[in-house]
Coordinates of C-alpha atoms in Angstrom, one line a residue:
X456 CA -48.7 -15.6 -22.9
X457 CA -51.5 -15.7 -19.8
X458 CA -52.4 -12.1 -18.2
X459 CA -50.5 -13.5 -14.8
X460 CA -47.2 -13.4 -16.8
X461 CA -47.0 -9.9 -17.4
X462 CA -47.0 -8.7 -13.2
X463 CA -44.1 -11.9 -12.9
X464 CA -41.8 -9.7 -15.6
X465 CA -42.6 -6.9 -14.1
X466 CA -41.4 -8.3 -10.4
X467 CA -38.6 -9.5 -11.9
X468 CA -37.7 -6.2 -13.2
X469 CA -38.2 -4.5 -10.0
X470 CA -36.3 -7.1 -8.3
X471 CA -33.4 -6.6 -10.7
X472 CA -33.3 -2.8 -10.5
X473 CA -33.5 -3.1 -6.6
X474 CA -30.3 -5.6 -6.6
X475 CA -28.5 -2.8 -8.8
X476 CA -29.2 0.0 -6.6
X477 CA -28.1 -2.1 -3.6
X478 CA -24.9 -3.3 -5.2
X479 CA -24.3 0.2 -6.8
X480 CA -24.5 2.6 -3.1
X481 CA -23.7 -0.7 -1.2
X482 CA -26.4 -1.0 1.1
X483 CA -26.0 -4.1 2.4
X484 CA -24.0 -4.3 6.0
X485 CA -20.3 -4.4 5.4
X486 CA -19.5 -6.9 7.4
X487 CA -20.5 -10.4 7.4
X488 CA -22.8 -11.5 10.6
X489 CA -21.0 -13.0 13.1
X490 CA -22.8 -16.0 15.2
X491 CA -21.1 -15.6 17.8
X492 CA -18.5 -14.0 19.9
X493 CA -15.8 -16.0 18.9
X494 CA -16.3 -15.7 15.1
X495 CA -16.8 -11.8 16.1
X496 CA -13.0 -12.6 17.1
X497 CA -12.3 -14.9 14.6
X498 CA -12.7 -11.8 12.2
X499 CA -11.1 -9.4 14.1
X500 CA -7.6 -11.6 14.2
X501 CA -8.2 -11.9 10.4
X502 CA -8.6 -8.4 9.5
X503 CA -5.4 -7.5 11.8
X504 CA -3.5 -10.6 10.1
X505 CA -4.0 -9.1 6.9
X506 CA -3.5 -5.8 7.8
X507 CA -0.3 -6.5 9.1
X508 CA 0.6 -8.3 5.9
X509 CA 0.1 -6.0 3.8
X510 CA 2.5 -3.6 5.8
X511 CA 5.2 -5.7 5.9
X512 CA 4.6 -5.8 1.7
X513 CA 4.4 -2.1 1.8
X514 CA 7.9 -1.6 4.0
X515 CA 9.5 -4.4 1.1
X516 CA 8.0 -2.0 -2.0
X517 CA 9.6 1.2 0.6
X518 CA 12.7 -0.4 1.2
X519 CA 13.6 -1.9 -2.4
X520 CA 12.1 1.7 -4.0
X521 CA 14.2 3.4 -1.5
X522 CA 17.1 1.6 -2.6
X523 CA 16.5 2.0 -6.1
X524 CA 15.9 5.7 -6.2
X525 CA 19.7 5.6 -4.5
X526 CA 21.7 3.5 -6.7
X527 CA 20.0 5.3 -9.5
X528 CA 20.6 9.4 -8.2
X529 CA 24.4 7.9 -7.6
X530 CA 24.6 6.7 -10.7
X531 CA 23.5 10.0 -12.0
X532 CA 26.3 11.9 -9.6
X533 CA 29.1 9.4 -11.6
X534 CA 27.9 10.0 -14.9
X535 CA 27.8 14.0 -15.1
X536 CA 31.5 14.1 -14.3
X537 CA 32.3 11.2 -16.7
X538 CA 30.4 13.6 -19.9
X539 CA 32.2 16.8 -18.7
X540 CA 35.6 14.6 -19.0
X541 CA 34.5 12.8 -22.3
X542 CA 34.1 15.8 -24.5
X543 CA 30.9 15.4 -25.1
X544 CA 28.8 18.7 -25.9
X545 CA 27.3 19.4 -22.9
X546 CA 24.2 22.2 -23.0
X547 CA 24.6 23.5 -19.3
X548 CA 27.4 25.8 -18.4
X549 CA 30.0 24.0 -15.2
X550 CA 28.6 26.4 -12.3
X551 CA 25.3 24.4 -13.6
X552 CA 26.6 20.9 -13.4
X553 CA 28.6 21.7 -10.2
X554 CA 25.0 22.6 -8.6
X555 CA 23.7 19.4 -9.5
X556 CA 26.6 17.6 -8.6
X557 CA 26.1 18.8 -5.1
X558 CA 22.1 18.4 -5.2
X559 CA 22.7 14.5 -6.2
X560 CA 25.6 13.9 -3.7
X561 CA 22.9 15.7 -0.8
X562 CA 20.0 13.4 -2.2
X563 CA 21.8 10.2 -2.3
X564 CA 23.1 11.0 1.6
X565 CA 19.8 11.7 2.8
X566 CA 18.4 8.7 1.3
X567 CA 20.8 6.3 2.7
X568 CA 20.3 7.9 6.0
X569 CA 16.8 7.6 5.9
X570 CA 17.5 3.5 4.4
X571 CA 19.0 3.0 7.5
X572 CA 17.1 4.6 10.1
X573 CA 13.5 3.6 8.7
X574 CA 14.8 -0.1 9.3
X575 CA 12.5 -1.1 6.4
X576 CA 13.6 -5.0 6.5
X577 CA 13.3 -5.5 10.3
X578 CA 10.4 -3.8 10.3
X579 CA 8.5 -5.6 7.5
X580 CA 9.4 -8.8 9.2
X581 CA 8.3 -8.3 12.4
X582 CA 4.9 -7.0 10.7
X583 CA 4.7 -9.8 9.0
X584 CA 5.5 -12.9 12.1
X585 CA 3.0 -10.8 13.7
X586 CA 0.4 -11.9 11.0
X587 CA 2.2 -15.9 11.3
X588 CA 1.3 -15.2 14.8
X589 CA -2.7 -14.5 14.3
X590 CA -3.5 -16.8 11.9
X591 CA -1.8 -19.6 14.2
X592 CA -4.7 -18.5 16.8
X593 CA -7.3 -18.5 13.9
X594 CA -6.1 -22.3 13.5
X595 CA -6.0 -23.3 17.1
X596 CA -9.7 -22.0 17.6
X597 CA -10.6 -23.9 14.7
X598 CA -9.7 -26.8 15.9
X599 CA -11.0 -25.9 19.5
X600 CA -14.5 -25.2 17.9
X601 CA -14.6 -28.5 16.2
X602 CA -13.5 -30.1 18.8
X603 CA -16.1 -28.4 21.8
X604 CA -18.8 -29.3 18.8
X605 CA -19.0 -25.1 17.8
X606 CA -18.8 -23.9 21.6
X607 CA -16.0 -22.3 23.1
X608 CA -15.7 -21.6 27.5
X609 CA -16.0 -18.1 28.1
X610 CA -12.5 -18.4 30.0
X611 CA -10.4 -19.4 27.4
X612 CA -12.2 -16.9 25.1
X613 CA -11.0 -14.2 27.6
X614 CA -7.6 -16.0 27.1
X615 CA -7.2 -15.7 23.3
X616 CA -8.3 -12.9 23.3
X617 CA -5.5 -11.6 26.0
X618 CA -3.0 -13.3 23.4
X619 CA -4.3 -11.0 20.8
X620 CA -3.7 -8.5 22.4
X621 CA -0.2 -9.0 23.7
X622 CA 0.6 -10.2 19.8
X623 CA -0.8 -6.9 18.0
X624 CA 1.1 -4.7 21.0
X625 CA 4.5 -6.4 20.3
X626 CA 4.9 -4.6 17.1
X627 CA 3.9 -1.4 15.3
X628 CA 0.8 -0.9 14.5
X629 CA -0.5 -1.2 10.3
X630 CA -1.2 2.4 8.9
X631 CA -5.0 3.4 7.9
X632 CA -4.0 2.1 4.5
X633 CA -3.2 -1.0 5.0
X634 CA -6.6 -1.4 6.6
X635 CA -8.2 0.3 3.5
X636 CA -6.2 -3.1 1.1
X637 CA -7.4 -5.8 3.3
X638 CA -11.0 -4.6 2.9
X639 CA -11.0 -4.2 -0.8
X640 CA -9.2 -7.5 -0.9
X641 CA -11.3 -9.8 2.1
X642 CA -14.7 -9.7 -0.4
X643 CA -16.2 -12.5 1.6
X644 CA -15.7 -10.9 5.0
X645 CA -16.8 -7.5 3.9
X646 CA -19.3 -6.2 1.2
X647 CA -18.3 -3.3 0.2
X648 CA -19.4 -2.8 -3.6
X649 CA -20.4 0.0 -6.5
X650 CA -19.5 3.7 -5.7
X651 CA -18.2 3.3 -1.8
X652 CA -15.6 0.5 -3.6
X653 CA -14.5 3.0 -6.0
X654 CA -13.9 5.7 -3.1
X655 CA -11.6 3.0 -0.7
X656 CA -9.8 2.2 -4.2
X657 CA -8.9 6.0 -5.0
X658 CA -8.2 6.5 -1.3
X659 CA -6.1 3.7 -1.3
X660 CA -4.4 4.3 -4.3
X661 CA -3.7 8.1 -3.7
X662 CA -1.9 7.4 -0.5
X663 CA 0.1 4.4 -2.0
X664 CA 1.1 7.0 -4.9
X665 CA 1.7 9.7 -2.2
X666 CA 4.9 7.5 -0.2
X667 CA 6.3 7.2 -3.7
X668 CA 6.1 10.7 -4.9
X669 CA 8.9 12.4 -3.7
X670 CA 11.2 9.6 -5.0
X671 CA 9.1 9.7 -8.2
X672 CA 10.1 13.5 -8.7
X673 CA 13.7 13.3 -7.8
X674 CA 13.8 10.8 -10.4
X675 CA 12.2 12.8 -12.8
X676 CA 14.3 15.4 -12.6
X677 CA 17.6 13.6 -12.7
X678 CA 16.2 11.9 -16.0
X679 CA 15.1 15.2 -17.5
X680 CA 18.9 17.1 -16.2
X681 CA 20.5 14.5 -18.1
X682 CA 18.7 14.5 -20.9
X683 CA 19.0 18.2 -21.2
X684 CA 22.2 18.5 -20.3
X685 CA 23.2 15.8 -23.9
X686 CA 20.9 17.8 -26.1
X687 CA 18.1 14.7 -25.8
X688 CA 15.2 17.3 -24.8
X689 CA 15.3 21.1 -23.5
X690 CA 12.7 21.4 -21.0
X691 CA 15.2 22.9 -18.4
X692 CA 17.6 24.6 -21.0
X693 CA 16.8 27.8 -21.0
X694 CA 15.6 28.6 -17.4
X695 CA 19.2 26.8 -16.4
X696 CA 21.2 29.1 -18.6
X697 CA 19.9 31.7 -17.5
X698 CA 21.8 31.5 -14.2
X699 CA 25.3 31.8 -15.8

């Protein structure tokens, strides 16, 4: 090995280390360079598109978890009445199982009303022709670009970008969360790596989990009631007896 080899390892080391620490605290610009003012554009409608899908996925996941957490607390309300008339040895006295009875039948109302004044379906679909709509302009200045050899008139920039305007104003707009998903998934648009990756995940995640939690502990509850209530576990036993 030659004396010059030893200040080439030692350049690739630095070099190395260097491309760590700029992955690790992201450091690079988060968004990808933009030529020009149409691919400026071109990005925007992209990020919006995706945006706006993954809305219209969210309202599905709200709409079908919404539904679920109904059928489920009803099917709870039927099957408390259908122990008491089996025979079977129930662990909670009646004023106790009347209470529930009442908390279920509440729940399962307010649910349905909320099922069918959120309009998850309608919504989601609009949200989500909205998105057709964009990437149908992304297309059509594609092919403008390719055929204008890259350049695009100032005038009919003005007009697509009217159209995107009057597209994203028809409907609701996409939550900050949805924003947070498309960035974490559009990795060649945006570099966004190491720790500042991590924080949009856990942002993104906690809110998801949030919209669900409610649901989630109503759920919960029923489960552990029932169980209780047929001897299964006796988390809720003695604090519920104590109301006789």
């Amino acid at each position: 090995m030659t004396s010059s080899d030893h200040p080439i390892k030692c350049l690739k080391k630095d070099n190395v280390i260097n491309v760590f620490f700029v992955w690790l605290f992201s450091l690079k610009p988060m968004e990808t360079p933009a030529e020009t003012e149409t691919d400026n554009l071109i990005l925007s409608m992209k990020t919006t598109a995706t945006s706006r899908y993954n809305a219209s996925v969210r309202l599905k996941h709200r709409a079908k978890f919404a539904f679920f957490t109904t059928t489920i607390l009803s099917l709870g309300l039927i099957f408390i009445p259908l122990m008491q008339n089996a025979g079977v040895k129930i662990a909670f006295p009646i004023g106790v199982l009347n209470a529930m009875q009442i908390f279920l039948a509440v729940s399962v109302l307010v649910y349905s009303v909320i099922i069918g004044t959120a309009r998850y379906d309608l919504r989601s679909e609009k949200l989500n022709e909205c998105g057709n709509k964009l990437k149908e302009i992304i297309r059509e200045i594609r092919r403008e670009k390719e055929t204008c050899g890259g350049a695009i008139s100032g005038e009919y920039l003005k007009t697509l970008q009217q159209r995107y305007s009057d597209i994203t104003t028809e409907v609701e707009n996409h939550i900050r969360n949805d924003y947070r998903l498309s960035l974490l998934n559009m990795k060649d648009e945006y570099s966004i790596t190491g720790f500042k990756r991590l924080n949009l995940w856990i942002e993104y995640t906690l809110v998801n989990i949030f919209n669900y939690l409610t649901s989630i502990i109503l759920l919960f509850v029923e489960l552990v009631f029932i169980t209780d209530m047929l001897g299964v576990s006796s988390l809720l036993v003695g604090f519920l007896n104590g109301c006789k």
